XYZ file of C-alpha atoms in Angstrom:
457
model
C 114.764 110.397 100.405
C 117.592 107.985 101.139
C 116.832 105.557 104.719
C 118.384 107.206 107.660
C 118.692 105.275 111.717
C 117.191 106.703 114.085
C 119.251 108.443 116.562
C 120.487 107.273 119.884
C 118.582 103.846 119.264
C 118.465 101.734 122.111
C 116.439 98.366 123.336
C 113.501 99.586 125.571
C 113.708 103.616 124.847
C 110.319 104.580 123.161
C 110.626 106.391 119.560
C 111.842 109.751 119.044
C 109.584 112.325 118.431
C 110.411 115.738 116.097
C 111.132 119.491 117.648
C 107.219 120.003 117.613
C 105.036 121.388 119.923
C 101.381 119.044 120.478
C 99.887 121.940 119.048
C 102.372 122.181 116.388
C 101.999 118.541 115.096
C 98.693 119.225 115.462
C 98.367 121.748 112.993
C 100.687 120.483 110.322
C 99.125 117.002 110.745
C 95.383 118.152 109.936
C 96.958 120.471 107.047
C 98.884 118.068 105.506
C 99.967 115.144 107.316
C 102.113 113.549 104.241
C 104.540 116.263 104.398
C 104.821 115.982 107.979
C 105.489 112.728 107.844
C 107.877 112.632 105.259
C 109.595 115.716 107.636
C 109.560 113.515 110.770
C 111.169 111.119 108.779
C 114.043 113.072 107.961
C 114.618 114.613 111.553
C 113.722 111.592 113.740
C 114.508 108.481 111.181
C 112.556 105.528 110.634
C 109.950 104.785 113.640
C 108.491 107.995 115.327
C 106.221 109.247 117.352
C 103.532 111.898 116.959
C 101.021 113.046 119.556
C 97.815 114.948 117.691
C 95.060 116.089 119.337
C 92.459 114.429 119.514
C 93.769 111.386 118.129
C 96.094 110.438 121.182
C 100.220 109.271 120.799
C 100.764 107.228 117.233
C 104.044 105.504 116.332
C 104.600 105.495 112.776
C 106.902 103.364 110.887
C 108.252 103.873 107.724
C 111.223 100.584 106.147
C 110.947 97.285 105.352
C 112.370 96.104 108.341
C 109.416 97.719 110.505
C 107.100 97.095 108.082
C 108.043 92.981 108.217
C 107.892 92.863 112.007
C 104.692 95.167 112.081
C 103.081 92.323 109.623
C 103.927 89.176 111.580
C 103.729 90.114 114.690
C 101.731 87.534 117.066
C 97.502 88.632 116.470
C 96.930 89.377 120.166
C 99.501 92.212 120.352
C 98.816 94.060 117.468
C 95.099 94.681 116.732
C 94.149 95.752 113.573
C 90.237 95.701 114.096
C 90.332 97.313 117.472
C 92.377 100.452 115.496
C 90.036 100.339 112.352
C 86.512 100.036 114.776
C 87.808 103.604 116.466
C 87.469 105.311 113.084
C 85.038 104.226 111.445
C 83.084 101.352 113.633
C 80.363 104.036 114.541
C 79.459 104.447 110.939
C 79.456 101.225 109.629
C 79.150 98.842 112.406
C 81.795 96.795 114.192
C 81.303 93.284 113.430
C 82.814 93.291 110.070
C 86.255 91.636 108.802
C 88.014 95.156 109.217
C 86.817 95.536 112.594
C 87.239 92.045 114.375
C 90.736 91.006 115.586
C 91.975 87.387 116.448
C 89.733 83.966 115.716
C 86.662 85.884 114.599
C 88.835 88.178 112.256
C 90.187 84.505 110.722
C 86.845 83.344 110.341
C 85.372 85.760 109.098
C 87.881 86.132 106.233
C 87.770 83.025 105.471
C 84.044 83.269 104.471
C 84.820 86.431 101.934
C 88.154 86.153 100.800
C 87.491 83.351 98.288
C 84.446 85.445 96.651
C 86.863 88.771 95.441
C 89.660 86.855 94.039
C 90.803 84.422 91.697
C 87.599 82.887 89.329
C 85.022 84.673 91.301
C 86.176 88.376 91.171
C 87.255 87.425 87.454
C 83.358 86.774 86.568
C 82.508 90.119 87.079
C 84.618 91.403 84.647
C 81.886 91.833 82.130
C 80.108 93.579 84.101
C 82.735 96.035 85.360
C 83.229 96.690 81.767
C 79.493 97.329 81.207
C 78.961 99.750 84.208
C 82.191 101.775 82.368
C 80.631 102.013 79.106
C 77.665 103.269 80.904
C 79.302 105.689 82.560
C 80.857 107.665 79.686
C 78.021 107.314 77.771
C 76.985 110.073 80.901
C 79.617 111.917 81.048
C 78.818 115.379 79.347
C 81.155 116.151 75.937
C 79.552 120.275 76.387
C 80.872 121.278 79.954
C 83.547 120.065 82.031
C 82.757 117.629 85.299
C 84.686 116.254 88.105
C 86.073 112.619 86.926
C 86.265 111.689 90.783
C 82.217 112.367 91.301
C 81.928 109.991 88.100
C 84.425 107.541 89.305
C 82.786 106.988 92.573
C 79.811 106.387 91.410
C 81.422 103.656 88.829
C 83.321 102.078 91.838
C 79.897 102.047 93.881
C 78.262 100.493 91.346
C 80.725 98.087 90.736
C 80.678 96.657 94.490
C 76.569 97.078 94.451
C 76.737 94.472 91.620
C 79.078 92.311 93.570
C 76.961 92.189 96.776
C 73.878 92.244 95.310
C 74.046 90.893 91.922
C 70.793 88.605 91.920
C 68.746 91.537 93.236
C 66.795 93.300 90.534
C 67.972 96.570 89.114
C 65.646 98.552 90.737
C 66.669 97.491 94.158
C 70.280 98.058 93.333
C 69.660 101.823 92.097
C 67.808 102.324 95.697
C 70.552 100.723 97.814
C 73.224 102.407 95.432
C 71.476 105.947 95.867
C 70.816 105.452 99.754
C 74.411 104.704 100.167
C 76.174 107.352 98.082
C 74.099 109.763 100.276
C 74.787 108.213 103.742
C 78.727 108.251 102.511
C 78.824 111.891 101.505
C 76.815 112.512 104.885
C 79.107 110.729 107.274
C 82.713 109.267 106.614
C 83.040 113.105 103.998
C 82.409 114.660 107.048
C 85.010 115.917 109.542
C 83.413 113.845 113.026
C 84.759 111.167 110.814
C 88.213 111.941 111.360
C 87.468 113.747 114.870
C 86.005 110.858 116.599
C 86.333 112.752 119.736
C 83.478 115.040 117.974
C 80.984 112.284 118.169
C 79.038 113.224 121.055
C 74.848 113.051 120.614
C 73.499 116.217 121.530
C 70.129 115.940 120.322
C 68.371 115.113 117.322
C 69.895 118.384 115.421
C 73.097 118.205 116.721
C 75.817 117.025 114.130
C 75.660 113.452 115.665
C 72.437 113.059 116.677
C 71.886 113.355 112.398
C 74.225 111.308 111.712
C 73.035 109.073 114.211
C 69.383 108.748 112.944
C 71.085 108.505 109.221
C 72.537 105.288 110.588
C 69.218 103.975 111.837
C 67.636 104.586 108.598
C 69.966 102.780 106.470
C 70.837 100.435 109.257
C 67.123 99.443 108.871
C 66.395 99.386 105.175
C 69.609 96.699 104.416
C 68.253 94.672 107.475
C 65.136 94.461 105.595
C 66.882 93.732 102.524
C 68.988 90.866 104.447
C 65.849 89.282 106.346
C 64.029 89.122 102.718
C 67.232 87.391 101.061
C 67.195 84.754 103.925
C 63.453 84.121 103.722
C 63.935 83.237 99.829
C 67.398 81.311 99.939
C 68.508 78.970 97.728
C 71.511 77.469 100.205
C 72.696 75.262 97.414
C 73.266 77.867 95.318
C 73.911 81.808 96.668
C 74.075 83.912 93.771
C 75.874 87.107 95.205
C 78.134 88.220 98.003
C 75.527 88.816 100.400
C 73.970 84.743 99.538
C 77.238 83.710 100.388
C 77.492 85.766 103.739
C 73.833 83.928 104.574
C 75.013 80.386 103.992
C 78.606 80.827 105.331
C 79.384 78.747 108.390
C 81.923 80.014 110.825
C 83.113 78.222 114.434
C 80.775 75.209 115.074
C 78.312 75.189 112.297
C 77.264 78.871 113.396
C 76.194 81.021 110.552
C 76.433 85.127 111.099
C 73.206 87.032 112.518
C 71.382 89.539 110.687
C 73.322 92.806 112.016
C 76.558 90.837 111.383
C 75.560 91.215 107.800
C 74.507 94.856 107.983
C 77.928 95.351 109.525
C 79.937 93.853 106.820
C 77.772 94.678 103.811
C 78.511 98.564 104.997
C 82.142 97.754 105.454
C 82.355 96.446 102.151
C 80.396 98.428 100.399
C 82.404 101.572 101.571
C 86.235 100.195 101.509
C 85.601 98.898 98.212
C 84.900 101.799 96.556
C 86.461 104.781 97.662
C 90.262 103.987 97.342
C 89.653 102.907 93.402
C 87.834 105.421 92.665
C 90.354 108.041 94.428
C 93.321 106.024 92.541
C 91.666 106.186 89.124
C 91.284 110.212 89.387
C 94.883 110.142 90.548
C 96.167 107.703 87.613
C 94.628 110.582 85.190
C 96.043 113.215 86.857
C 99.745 111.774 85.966
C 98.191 110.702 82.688
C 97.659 113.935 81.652
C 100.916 115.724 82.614
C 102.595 112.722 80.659
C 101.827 112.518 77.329
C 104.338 110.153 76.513
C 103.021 107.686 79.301
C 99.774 108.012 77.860
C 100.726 107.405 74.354
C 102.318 104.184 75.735
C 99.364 103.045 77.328
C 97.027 104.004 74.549
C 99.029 102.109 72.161
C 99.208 98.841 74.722
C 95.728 99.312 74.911
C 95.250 99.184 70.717
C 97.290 96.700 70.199
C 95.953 94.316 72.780
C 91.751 94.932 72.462
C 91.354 97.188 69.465
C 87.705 97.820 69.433
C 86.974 94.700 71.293
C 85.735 94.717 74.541
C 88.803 93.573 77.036
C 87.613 90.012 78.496
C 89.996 87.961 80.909
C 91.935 86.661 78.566
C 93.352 90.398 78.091
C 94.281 91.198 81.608
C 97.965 89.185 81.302
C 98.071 90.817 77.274
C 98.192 94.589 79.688
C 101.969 94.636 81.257
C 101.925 98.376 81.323
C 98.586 99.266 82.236
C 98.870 97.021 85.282
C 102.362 98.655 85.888
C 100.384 102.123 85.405
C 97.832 100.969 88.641
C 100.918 99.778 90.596
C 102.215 102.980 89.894
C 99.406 104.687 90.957
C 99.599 103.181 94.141
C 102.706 103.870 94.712
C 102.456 107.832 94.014
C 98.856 108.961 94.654
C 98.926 110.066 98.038
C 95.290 108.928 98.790
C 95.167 108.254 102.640
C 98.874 109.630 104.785
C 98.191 106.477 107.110
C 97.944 102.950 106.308
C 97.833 99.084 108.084
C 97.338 100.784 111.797
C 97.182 98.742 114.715
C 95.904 99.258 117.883
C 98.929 97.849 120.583
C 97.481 95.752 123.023
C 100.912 94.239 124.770
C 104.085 96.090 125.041
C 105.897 95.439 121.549
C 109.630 95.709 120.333
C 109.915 97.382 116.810
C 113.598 98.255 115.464
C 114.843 98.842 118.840
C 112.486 100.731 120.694
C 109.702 99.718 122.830
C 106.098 100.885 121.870
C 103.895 101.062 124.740
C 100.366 99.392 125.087
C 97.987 102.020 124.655
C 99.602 103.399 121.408
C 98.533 103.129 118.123
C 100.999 102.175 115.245
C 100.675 102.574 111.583
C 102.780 102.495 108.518
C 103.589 105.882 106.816
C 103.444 104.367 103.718
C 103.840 107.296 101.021
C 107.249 107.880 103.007
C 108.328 104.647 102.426
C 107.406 104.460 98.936
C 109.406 107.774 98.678
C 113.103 105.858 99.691
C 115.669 106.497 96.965
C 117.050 103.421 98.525
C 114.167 100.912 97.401
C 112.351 103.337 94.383
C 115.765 104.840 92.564
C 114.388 108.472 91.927
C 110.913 108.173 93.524
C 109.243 111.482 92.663
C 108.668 111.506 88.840
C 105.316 109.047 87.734
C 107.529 106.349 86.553
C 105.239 103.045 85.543
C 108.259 101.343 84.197
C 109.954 100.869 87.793
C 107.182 97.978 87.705
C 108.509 96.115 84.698
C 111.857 96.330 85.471
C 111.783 94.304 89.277
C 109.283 92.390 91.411
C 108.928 94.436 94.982
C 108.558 92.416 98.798
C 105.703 93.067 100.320
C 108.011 94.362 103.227
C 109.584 96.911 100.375
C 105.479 97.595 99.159
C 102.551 97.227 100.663
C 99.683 99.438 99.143
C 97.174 96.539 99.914
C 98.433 95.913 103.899
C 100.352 92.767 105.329
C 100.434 89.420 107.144
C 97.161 88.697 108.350
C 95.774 91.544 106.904
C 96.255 92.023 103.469
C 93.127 93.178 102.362
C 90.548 90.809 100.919
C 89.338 93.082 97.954
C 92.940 93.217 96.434
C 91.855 90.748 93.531
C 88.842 92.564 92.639
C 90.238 96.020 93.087
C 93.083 95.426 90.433
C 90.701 93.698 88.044
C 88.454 96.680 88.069
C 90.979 99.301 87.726
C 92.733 97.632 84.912
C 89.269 96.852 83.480
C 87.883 100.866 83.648
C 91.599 102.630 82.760
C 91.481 99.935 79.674
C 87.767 100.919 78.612
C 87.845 104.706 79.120
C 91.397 104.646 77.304
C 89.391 102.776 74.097
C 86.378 105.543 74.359
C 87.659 108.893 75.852
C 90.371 111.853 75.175
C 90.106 114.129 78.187
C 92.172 117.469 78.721
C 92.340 119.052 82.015
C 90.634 122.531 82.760
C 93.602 123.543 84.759
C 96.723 122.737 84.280
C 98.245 123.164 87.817
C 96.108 121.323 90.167
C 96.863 121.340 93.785
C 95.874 118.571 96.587
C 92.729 118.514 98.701
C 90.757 116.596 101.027
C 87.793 114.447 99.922
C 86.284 112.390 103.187
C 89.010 110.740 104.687
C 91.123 110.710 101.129
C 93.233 113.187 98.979
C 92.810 113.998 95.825
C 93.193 116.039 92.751
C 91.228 119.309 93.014
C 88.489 119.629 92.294
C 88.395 115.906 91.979
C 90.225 116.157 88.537
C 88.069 118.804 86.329
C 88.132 117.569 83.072
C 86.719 117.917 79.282
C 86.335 115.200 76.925
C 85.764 113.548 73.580
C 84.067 110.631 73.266
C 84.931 107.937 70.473
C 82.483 105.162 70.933
């Protein structure tokens, strides 16, 4: 897709729209909104508008030159927290980092950026390992099984660890086990991408379920916070959700109890679902590229042999990390990213968006330009050794202000789990044309990526 202007551009005109009907863009949006998007692209050029039922007018923009004044525009006109709290505040709360916008969105990342990257994401790396052994050790070698099922679970586990890491085992299976089910009950269903569904009706109604769902776990991790504090050790907080306790924010004010629920939800949920997604989509290229495999099975051989990898291995992996960049790049996991909700009246590449609107980058469109990825459709990891990409060219992790928080821990475990189930497993598909499907509010192999294996451990 080369970059095309938008036609008859002109300071203060709002964004083109495509030949659609409402109900048209409707349609094609619910059915498969990445194709749409890449469509709009072509008719209307590089900032559009789509109106979807339901879901109101959205701008989307799709270059680096929107994407760099979406990222630093001024906090109180573009409001990433107020967007974010319409979608999925009513399941996991809406004072967390994802949700909050302005001073308390600065403060609050300040208190959990510094525990998911650099040293203290890198600590957990024996442990990430661990929890992947474990895994295929489960997996069955005498039927075939979803790998996504297997990977969610791993990438649940993973961020149960990081929260709760001084908690005994026991108390991590119950949390992990209470979550997984409130997940598959809630942000899988489809009231959570038809918030205008989310009426209570009563206690059997849809909602009202889902509604006394929330309570329940709402309750048990308040209990589970209100113990923590009781038996703190301020001087030294052992896990994510110590560090939440101690954290001081504004004046020497530390977080309330439900502030906590909020964010150990938020966490808990965007930290698992897009690697797990990812690492079902990474094998799905795998396995229609043998010779990509090959290459990363040798890297992987060469570098740990039958070692476990330790940190010391993550720089020793050029081509494995280029496969998870890759992955990024390709997989088309979620056909929205970075939204905003537009609280003042904001100029982007000519045209005026109004307030009211809600803007977001189409970001597999982008990543689809001939003009910044030279033949962008084939799996291609080696694009990543070959140049260094802006975040205004790519942008799988957000922008500005933004940029999400987990982004150290996320690439530690995916390199981490691709490493150790490359050193342990030989999969083959069960099909070997696989279409695209919903899972929740991600896409995904179907059938989340039935495979067979053989294990070598």
């Amino acid at each position: 897709m080369s970059p095309k202007s938008n036609p008859a551009q002109a300071a203060g005109n709002p964004p083109p729209r495509p030949n659609l009907s409402v109900l048209g863009q409707t349609s094609r949006f619910y059915r498969d909104p990445i194709k749409l998007l890449r469509d709009t692209q072509e008719e209307c050029g590089d900032v559009f508008e789509l109106e979807i039922l339901g879901m109101g007018k959205w701008i989307f923009f799709c270059s680096p030159e929107a994407s760099h004044t979406v990222f630093r525009a001024a906090p109180d006109t573009l409001l990433a927290g107020k967007a974010h709290a319409t979608f999925h505040g009513a399941f996991l709360g809406y004072d967390a980092l994802a949700t909050l916008d302005g001073s308390r969105h600065y403060e609050r990342r300040r208190m959990i950026l510094p525990a998911l990257n650099g040293r203290p994401a890198l600590r957990h790396l024996p442990t990430i390992h661990q929890l992947a052994v474990d895994t295929i050790e489960r997996m069955p070698t005498d039927s075939s099984f979803s790998l996504l099922s297997y990977a969610h679970r791993l990438s649940l586990e993973v961020m149960v660890h990081v929260v709760f890491e001084s908690k005994a085992d026991d108390t991590k299976t119950v949390v992990l086990e209470l979550f997984d089910d409130y997940m598959k009950k809630t942000m899988h269903s489809p009231l959570a991408r038809l918030p205008f569904l989310q009426h209570d009706l009563g206690g059997w109604s849809p909602w009202g379920k889902i509604l006394r769902l929330r309570t329940h776990i709402r309750q048990i991790f308040l209990d589970l916070v209100q113990t923590r504090r009781r038996h703190l050790d301020p001087d030294h907080p052992e896990d994510l959700l110590a560090q939440l306790l101690v954290a001081e924010h504004g004046e020497g004010a530390k977080l309330d109890d439900e502030s906590i629920v909020d964010e150990l939800l938020t966490l808990l949920f965007t930290g698992h679902e897009t690697p797990a997604s990812l690492l079902t989509w990474i094998f799905e290229h795998m396995l229609d590229n043998p010779d990509i495999e090959r290459e990363m099975r040798d890297e992987v051989e060469r570098v740990l042999g039958d070692e476990p990898i330790r940190v010391e291995h993550l720089r020793q992996l050029p081509y494995l990390d280029a496969v998870v960049q890759e992955g990024l790049r390709i997989a088309p996991i979620a056909p929205l990213t970075a939204a905003r909700y537009v609280e003042k009246p904001f100029e982007l590449c000519g045209y005026t968006i109004e307030s009211g609107r809600t803007i977001a980058h189409a970001f597999h469109t982008q990543v689809n330009r001939d003009d910044i990825f030279p033949d962008p459709g084939p799996f291609d990891p080696k694009r990543f050794l070959e140049r260094d990409y802006s975040l205004d060219e790519w942008a799988p992790f957000g922008g500005g202000r933004r940029l999400c928080t987990g982004r150290g821990l996320a690439e530690i475990e995916m390199t981490v789990v691709l490493a150790t189930m490359l050193q342990h497993l030989r999969v083959r598909p069960v099909k070997a044309k696989r279409s695209v499907e919903r899972s929740g509010i991600m896409y995904v192999p179907e059938g989340g990526l039935e495979l067979t294996i053989e294990r070598s451990m």
